[in-house]
Short mmCIF file of C-alpha atoms and ligand atoms in Angstrom, two decimals:
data_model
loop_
_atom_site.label_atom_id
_atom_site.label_comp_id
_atom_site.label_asym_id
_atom_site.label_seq_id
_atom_site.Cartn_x
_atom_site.Cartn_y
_atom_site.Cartn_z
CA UNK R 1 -34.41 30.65 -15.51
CA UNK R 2 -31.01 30.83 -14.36
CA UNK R 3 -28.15 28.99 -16.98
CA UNK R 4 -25.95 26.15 -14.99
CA UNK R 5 -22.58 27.71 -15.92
CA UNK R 6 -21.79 24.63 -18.16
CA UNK R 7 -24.78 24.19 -19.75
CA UNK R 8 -24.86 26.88 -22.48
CA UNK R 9 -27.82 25.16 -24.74
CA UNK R 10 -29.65 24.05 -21.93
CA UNK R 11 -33.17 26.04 -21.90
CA UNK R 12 -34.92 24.28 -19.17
CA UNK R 13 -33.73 23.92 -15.45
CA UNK R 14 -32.57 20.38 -14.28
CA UNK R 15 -34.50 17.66 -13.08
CA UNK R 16 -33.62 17.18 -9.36
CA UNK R 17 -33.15 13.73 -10.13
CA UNK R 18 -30.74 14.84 -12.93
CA UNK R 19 -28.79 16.43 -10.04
CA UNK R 20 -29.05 14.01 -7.44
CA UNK R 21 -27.25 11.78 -10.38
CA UNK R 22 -24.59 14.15 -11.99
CA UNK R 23 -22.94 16.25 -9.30
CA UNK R 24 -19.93 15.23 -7.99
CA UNK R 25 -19.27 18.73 -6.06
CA UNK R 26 -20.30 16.46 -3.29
CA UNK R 27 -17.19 14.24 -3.22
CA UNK R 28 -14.91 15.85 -6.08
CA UNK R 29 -14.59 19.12 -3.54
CA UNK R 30 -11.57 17.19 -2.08
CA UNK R 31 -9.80 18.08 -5.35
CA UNK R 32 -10.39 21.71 -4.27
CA UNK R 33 -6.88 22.84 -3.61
CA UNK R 34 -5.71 20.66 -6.88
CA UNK R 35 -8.12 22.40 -9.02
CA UNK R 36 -7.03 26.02 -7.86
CA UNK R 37 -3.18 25.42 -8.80
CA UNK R 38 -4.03 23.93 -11.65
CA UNK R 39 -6.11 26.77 -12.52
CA UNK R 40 -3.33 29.49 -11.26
CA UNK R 41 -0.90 27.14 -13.63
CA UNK R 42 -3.18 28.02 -16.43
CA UNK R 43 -3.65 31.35 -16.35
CA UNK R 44 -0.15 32.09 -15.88
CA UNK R 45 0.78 30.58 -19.11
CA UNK R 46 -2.38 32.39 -20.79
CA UNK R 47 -1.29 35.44 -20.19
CA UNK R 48 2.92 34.47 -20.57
CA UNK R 49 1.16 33.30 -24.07
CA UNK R 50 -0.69 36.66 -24.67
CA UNK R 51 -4.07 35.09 -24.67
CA UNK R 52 -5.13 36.65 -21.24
CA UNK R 53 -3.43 40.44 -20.32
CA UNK R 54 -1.49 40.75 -17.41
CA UNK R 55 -3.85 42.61 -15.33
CA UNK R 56 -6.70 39.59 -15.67
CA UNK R 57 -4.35 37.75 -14.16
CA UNK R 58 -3.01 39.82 -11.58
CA UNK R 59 -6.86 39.82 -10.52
CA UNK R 60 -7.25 35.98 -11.27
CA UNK R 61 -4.44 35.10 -9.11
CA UNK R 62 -5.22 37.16 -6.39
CA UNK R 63 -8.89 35.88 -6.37
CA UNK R 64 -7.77 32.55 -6.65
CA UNK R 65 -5.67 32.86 -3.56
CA UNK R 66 -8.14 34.46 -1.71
CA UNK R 67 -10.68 31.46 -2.16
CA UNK R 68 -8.02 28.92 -1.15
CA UNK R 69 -7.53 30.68 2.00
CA UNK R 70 -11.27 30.99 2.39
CA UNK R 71 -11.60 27.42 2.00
CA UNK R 72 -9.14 26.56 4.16
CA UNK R 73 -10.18 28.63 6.82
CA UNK R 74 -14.29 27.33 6.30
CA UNK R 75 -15.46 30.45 5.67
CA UNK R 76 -16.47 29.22 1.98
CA UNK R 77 -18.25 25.99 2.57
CA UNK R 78 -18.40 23.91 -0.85
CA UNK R 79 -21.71 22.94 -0.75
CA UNK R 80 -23.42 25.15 -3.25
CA UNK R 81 -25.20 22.63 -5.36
CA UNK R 82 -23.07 23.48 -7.78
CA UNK R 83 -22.41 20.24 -10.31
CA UNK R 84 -18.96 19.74 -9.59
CA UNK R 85 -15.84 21.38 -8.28
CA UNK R 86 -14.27 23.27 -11.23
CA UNK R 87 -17.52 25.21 -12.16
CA UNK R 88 -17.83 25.34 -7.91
CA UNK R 89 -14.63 27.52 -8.06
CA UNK R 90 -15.45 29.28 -11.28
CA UNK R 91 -18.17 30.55 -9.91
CA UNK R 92 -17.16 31.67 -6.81
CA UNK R 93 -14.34 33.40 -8.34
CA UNK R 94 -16.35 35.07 -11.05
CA UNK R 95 -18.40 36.40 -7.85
CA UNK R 96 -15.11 37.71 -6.55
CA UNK R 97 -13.30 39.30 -9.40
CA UNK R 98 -16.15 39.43 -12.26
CA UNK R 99 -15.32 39.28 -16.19
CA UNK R 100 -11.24 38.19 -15.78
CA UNK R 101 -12.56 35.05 -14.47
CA UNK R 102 -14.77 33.79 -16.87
CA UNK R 103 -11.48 33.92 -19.37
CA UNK R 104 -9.63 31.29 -16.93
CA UNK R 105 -11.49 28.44 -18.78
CA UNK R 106 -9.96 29.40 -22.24
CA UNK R 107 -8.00 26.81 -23.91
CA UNK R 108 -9.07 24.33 -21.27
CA UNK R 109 -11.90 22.13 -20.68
CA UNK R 110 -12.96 20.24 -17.74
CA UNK R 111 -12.17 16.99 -19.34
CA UNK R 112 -8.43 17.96 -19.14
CA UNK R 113 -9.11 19.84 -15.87
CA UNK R 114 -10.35 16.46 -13.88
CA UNK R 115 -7.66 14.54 -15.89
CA UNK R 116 -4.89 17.08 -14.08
CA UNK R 117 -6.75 17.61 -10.64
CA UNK R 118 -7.17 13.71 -9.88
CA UNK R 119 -3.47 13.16 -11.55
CA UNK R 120 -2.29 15.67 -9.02
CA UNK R 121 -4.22 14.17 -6.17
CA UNK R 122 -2.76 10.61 -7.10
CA UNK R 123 0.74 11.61 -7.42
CA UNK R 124 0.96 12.96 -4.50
CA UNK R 125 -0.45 10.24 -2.60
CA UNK R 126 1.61 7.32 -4.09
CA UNK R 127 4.50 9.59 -2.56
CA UNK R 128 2.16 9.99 0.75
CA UNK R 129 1.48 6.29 0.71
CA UNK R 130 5.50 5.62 -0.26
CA UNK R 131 6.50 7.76 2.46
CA UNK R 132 4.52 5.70 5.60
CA UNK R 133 5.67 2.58 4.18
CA UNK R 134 9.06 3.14 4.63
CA UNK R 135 7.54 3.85 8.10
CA UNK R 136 6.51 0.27 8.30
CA UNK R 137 9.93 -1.11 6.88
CA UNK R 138 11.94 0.74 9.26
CA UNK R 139 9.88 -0.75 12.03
CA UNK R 140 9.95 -4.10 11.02
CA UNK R 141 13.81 -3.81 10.78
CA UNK R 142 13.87 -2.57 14.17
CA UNK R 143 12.12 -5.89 15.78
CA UNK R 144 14.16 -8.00 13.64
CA UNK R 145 17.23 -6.38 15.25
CA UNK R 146 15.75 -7.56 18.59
CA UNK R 147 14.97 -10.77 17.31
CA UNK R 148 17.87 -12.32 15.19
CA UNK R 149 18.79 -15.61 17.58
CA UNK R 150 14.64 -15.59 18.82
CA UNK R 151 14.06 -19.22 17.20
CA UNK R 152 10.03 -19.51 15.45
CA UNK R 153 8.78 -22.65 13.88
CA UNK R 154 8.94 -22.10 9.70
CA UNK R 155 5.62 -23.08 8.10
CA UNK R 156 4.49 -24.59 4.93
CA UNK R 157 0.88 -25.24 4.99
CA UNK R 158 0.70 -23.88 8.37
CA UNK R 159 2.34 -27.16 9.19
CA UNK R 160 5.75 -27.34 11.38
CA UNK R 161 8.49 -26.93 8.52
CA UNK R 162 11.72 -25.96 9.52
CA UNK R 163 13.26 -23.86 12.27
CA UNK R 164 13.68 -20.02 11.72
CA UNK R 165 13.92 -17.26 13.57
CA UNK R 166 11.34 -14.49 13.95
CA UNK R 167 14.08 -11.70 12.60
CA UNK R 168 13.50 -13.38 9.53
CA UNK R 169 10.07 -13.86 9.13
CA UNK R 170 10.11 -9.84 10.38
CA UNK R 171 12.53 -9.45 7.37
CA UNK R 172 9.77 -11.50 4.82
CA UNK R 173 7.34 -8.73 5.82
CA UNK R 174 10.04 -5.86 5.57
CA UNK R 175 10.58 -7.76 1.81
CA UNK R 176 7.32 -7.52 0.79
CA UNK R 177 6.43 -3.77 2.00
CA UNK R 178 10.07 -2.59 -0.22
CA UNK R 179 8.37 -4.08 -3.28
CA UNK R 180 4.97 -1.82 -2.23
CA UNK R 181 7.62 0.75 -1.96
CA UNK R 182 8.65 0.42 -5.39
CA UNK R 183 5.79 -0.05 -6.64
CA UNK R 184 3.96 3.29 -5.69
CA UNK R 185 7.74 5.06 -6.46
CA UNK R 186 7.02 3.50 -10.04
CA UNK R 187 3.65 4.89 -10.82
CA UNK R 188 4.61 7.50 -9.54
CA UNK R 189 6.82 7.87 -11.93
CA UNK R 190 5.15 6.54 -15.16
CA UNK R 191 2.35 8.81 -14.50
CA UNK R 192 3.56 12.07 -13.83
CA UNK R 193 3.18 13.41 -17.13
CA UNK R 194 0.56 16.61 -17.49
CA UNK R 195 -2.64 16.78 -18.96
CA UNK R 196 -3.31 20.39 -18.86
CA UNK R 197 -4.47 22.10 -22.29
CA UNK R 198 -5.02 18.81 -23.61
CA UNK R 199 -8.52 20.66 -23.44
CA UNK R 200 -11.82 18.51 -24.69
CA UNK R 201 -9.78 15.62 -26.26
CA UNK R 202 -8.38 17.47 -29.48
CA UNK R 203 -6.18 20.02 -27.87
CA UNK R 204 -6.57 23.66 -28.90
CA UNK R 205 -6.00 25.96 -31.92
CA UNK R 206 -4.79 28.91 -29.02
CA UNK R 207 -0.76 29.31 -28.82
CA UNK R 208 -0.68 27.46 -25.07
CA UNK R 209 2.53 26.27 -23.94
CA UNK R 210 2.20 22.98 -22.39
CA UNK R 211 5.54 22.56 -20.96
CA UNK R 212 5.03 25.44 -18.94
CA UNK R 213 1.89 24.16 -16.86
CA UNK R 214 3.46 20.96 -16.33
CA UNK R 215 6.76 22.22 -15.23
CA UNK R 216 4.69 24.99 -13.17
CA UNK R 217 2.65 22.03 -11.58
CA UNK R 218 5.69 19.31 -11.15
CA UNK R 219 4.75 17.36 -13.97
CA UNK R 220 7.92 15.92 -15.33
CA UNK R 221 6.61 16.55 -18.87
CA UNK R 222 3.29 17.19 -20.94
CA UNK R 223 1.31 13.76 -22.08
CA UNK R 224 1.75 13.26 -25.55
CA UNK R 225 -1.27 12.53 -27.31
CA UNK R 226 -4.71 14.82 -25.79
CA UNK R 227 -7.48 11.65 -26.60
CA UNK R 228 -5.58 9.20 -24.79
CA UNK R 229 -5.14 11.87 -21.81
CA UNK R 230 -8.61 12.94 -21.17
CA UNK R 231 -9.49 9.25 -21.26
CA UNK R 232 -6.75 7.71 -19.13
CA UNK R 233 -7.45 6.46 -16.03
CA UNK R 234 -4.59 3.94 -15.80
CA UNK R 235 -3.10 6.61 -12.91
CA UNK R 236 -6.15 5.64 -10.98
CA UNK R 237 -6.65 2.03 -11.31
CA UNK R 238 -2.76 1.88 -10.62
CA UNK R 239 -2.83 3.24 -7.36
CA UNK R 240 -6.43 1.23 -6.48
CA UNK R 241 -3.87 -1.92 -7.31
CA UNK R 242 -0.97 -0.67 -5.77
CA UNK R 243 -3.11 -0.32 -2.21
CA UNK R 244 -5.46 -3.64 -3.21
CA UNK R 245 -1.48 -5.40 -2.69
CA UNK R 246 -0.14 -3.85 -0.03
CA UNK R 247 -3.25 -4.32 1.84
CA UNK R 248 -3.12 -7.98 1.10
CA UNK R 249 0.27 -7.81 2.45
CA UNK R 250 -1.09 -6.02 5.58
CA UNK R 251 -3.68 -8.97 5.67
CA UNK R 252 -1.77 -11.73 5.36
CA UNK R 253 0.44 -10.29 8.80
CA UNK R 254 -2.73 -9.67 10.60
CA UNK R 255 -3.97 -12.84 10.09
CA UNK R 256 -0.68 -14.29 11.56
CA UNK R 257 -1.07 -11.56 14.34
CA UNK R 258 -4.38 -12.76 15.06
CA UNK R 259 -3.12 -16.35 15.00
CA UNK R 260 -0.58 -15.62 17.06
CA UNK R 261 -2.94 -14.22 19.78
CA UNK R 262 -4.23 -17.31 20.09
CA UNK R 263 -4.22 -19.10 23.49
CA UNK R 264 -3.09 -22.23 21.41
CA UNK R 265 -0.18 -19.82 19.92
CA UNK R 266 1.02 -17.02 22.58
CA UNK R 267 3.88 -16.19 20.11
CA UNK R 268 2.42 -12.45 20.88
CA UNK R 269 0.72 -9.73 22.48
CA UNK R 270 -1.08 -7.17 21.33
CA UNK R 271 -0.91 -4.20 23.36
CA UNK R 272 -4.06 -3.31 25.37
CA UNK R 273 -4.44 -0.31 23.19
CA UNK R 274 -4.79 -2.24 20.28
CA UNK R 275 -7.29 -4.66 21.15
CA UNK R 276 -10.72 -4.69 22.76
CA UNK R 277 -13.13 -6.03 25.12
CA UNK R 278 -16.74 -8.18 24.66
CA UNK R 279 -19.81 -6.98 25.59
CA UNK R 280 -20.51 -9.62 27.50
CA UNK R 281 -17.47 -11.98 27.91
CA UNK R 282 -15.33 -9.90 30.80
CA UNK R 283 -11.92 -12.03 30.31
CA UNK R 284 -12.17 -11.20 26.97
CA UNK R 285 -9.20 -9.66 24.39
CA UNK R 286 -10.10 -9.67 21.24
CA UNK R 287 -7.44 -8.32 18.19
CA UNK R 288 -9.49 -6.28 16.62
CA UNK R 289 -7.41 -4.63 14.81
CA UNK R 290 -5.37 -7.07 12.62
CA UNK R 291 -8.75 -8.27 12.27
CA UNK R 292 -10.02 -4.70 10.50
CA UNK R 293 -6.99 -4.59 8.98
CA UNK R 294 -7.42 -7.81 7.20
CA UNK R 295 -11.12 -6.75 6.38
CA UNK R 296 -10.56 -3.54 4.89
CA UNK R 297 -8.48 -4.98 1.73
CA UNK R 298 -11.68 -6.79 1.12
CA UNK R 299 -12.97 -2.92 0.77
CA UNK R 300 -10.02 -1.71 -1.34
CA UNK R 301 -10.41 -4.90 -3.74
CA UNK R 302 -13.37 -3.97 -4.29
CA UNK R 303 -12.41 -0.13 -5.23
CA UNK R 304 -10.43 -1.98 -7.28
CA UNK R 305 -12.74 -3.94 -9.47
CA UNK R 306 -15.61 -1.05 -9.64
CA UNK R 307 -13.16 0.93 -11.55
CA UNK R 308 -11.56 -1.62 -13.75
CA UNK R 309 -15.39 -2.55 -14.81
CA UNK R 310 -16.42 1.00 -15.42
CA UNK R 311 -13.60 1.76 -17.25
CA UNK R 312 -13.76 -1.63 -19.57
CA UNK R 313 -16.27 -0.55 -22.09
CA UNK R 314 -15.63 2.88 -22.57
CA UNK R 315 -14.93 4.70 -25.84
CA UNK R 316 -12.68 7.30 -26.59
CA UNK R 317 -12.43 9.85 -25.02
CA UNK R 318 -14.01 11.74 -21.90
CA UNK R 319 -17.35 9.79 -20.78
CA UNK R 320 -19.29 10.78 -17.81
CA UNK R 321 -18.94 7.35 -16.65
CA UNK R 322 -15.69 8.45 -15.38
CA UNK R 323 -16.56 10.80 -12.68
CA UNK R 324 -17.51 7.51 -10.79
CA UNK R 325 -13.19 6.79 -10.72
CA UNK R 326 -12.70 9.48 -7.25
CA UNK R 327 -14.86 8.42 -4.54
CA UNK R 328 -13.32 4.70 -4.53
CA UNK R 329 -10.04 6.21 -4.99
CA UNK R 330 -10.60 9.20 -1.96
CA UNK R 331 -11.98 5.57 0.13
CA UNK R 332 -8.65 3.43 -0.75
CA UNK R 333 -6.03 6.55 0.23
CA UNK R 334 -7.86 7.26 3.52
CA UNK R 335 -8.21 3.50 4.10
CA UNK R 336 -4.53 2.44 3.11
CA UNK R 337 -2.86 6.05 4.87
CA UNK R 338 -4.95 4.61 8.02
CA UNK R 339 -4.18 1.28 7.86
CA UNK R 340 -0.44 1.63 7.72
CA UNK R 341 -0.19 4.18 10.50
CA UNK R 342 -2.25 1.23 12.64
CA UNK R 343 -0.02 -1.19 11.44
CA UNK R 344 3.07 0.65 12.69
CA UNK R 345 1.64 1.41 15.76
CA UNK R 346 1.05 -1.94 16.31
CA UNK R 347 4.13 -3.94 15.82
CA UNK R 348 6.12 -1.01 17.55
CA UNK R 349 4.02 -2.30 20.60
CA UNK R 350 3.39 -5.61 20.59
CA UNK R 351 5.25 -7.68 22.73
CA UNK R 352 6.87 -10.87 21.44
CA UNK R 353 6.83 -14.17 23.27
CA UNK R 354 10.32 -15.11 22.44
CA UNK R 355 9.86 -18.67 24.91
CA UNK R 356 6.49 -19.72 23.74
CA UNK R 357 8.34 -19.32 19.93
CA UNK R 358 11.62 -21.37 21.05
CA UNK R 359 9.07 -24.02 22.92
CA UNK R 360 6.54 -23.93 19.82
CA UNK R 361 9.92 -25.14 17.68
CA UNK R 362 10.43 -28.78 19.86
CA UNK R 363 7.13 -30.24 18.26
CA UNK R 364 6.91 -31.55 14.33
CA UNK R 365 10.35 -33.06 14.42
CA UNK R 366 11.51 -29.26 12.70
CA UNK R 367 15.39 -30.42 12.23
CA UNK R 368 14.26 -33.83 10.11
CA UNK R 369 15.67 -32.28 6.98
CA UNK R 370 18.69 -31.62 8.72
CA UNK R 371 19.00 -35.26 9.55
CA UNK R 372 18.61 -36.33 5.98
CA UNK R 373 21.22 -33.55 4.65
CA UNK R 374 23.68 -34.92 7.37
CA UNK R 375 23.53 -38.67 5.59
CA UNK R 376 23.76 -37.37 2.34
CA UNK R 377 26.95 -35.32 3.98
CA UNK R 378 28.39 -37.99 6.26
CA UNK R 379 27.33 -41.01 4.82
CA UNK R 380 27.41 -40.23 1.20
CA UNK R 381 23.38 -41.38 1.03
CA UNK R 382 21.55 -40.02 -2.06
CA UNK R 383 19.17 -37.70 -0.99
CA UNK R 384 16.06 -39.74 -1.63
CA UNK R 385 17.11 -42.57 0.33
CA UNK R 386 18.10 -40.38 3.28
CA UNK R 387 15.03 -38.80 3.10
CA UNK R 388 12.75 -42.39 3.67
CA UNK R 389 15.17 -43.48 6.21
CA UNK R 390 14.64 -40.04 8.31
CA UNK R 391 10.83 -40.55 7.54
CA UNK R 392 11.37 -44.01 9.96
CA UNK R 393 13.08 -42.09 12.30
CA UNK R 394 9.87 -39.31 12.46
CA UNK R 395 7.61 -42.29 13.05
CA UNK R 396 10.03 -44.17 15.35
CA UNK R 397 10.42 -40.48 17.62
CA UNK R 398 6.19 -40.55 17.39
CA UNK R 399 6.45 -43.39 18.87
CA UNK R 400 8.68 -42.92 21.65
CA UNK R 401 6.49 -39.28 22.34
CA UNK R 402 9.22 -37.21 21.46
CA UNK R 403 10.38 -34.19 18.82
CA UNK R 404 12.99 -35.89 16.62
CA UNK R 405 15.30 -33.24 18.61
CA UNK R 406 14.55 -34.80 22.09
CA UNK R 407 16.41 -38.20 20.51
CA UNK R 408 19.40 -39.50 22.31
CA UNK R 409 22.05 -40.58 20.78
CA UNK R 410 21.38 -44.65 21.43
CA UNK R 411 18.23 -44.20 20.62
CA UNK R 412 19.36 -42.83 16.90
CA UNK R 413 22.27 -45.48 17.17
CA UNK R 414 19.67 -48.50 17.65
CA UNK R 415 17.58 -47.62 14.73
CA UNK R 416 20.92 -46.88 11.92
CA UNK R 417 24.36 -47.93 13.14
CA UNK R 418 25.85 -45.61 11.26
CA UNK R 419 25.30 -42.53 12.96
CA UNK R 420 28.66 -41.19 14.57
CA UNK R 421 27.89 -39.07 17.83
CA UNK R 422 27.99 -35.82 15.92
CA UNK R 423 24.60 -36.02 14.74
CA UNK R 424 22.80 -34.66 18.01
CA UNK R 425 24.28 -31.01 16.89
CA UNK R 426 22.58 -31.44 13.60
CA UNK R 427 19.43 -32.29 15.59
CA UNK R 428 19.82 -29.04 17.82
CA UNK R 429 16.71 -26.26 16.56
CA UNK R 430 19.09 -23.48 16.69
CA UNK R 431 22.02 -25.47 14.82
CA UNK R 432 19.68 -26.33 12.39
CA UNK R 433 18.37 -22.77 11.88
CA UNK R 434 22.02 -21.36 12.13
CA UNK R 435 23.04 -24.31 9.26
CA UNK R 436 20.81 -22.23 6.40
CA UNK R 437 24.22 -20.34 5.71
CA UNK R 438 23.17 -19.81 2.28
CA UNK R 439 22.41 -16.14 0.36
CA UNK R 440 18.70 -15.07 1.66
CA UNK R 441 18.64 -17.84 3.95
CA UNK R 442 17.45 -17.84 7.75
CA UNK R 443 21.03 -18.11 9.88
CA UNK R 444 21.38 -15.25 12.40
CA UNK R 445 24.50 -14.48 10.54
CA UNK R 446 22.28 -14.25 7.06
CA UNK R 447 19.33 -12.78 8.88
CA UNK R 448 21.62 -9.97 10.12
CA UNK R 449 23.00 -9.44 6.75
CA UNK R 450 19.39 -9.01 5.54
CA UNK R 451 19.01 -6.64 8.34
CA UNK R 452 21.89 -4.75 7.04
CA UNK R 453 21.03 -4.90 3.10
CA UNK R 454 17.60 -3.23 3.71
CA UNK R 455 18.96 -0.47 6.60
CA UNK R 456 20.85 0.52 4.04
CA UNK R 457 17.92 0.76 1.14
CA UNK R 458 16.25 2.39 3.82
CA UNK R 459 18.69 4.59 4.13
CA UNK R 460 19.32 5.18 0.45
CA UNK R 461 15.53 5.74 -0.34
CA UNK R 462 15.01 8.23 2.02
CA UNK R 463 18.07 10.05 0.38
N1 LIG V 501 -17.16 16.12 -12.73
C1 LIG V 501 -16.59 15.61 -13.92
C2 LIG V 501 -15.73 14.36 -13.62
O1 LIG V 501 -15.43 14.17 -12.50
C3 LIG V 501 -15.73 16.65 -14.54
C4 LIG V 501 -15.57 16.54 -16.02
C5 LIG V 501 -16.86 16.84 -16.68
N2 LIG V 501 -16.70 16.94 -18.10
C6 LIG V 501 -17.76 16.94 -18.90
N3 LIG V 501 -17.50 17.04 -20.16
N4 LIG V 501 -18.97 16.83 -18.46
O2 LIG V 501 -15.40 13.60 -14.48
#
């Protein structure tokens, strides 16, 4: 019987079953280019240590090379049956060079080999992720430059509110997708600590020098404590949360884009290339996108979840149960990279009804509040009582069939005497979006000095 590599007491071959159960060569070969610089880290600093001569690695690094580029180029295909990715490569390379590569694996396990591959893998795709974000955020800025005077009906409870203008709601999305941003910048950060020769969870009684593999890698330093490392999966479940909320953010927007699509809305369209046809329905348009868009974060939540649940109950330190943390991770980067390209695409080319926005604002009486802050203003009214009074008026303008807005000034004049002919302007939907003057608030003068505070993030973030 031939011995598994990694399976040194191990006298009888493995059930198939066993197999079909434990390998993870099948999914983990993603990590393949990870796992060959963090092995060429390794054996650098074995033989900088002494432990390894200099001519094992000469032939190590040159063999590990070789089977990058032979990956690369598909002429090795990792599909061996071999259990997982690490003994994948350490065999192939001990087919290559012979004896110098069986000493690679000295002063290392594949507890803190994983632990460094998948960190590797993770940190760079926070950045990856970080990067087409700012993507987003620049595009969003861009339409709320076009958009700064076009006037959109505020919601609460997707009820009429108050007038804004779609700059600003533009600019609540551009908000949101900085805090993603920082959010990915700041595990990035907080993980990027190495957990090379941590080894099996004790570290190791050869002379390794950890700062050298981690500054060889781009770690910013080595982890501190080797049981916590080869356990830690906080780097994982980070990034899982880090997509889970952007994704909600990208749902919450499609939903509105697929609102918005509506006949009853017609605040914008899609672009052909982003929506599709029925079957069997030929005037049909459907958004399909926004629509996947807003699906998939049901698919990254639950990424989410499975990994917080397998990690819950596990003790120290390395448990197989961890090899099930990549494949949800591998699904929520793909799914997340994807979905914010789409999303880009998509607002870059979508064309905004600026009228059907302006006409949307002349129905739920939107400049009421503006009525009440005028008495409290003009006519020294407490707020409350203003606030009744203007109630009236809403039911009085229901009456009459019109948007509180459309009133004329007799009309105002015979319900309260008091009103001097000034108050139309505070009536007026742009006035009243121009009158929120105040710091973060929707005036085209504020909205543009939003537009100019995050150009110039923007700006500074992508140095
Ligand atoms: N394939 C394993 C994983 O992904 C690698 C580590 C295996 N370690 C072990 N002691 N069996 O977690």
């Amino acid at each position: 019987m031939k011995k598994n590599i990694a399976s040194a007491r191990i006298n009888i071959e493995s059930s198939k079953l066993l197999k079909e159960l434990n390998d993870s060569l099948p999914f983990d070969k993603e990590l393949y280019k990870e796992d060959i610089t963090g092995s060429l880290a390794h054996s650098k600093m074995l033989a900088a240590q002494g432990i390894i001569s200099s001519e094992d690695l000469e032939l190590i690094t040159k063999g590990l090379n070789e089977l990058l580029e032979e990956i690369e180029s598909g002429k090795v295909k990792l599909n061996s049956g071999d259990e997982d990715i690490h003994m994948a490569i350490e065999r192939l390379l001990t087919a290559k060079i012979g004896d110098a590569a069986k000493r690679v694996h000295t002063a290392r396990s594949r507890n803190d080999q994983v632990a460094t591959d998948f960190r590797l893998y993770v940190l760079n795709n926070n950045l990856e992720l970080a990067r087409l974000i700012l993507k987003v955020v620049e595009s969003f800025i861009n339409l709320a430059k076009e958009n700064t005077d076009t006037l959109l009906p505020g919601m609460t409870h997707l009820q009429h509110a108050q007038p804004i203008n779609f700059a600003y709601h533009m600019l609540a999305y551009a908000s949101m997708f900085k805090r993603d941003y920082e959010r990915f910048m700041s595990s990035y950060d907080r993980n990027n600590i190495s957990p090379l020769g941590c080894a099996a969870l004790a570290g190791t009684p050869h002379p390794i020098n950890r700062e050298q593999t981690a500054q060889e890698l781009g770690f910013r330093e080595p982890s501190i404590n080797c049981l916590d490392t080869v356990s830690d999966r906080d780097f994982a479940l980070e990034i899982l949360f880090n997509i889970s909320t952007m994704m909600m953010h990208i749902s919450r927007l499609s939903e509105e884009l697929i609102l918005w699509s509506t006949s009853e809305f017609k605040f914008i369209t899609l672009s052909d290339k982003h929506a599709t046809g029925s079957s069997i329905m030929p005037q049909k348009k459907n958004p399909d996108i926004p629509e996947l868009l807003r699906g998939k974060t049901g698919r990254v939540n639950g990424n989410l979840v499975a990994l917080l649940t397998v990690m819950k109950g596990l003790p120290l330190a390395y448990n197989k149960d961890t090899q099930e943390d990549k494949e949800g991770v591998f699904d929520s980067v793909k799914t997340a990279k994807l979905s914010l390209m789409v999303l880009k695409e998509m607002i870059d080319e979508m064309k905004v009804n600026k009228e059907n926005m302006e006409k949307a604002c002349r129905v739920g009486h939107l400049s009421a509040t503006d009525l009440a802050d005028y008495m409290v203003k003009n006519l020294n009214m407490p707020f409350r009582d203003a606030y009744h009074l203007v109630g009236n008026i809403v039911n009085k303008s229901e009456e009459l069939g019109k948007d509180i807005s459309e009133l004329t000034y007799e009309e105002l004049s015979a319900i309260d005497g008091r009103f001097a002919q000034d108050v139309i302007d505070v009536l007026n939907i742009r006035n009243s979006m121009n009158a929120r003057e105040s710091f973060g608030g929707t005036s085209t003068v504020k909205t543009k000095e939003q537009i100019d505070i995050l150009s110039n993030w923007l700006e500074q973030v992508k140095g």
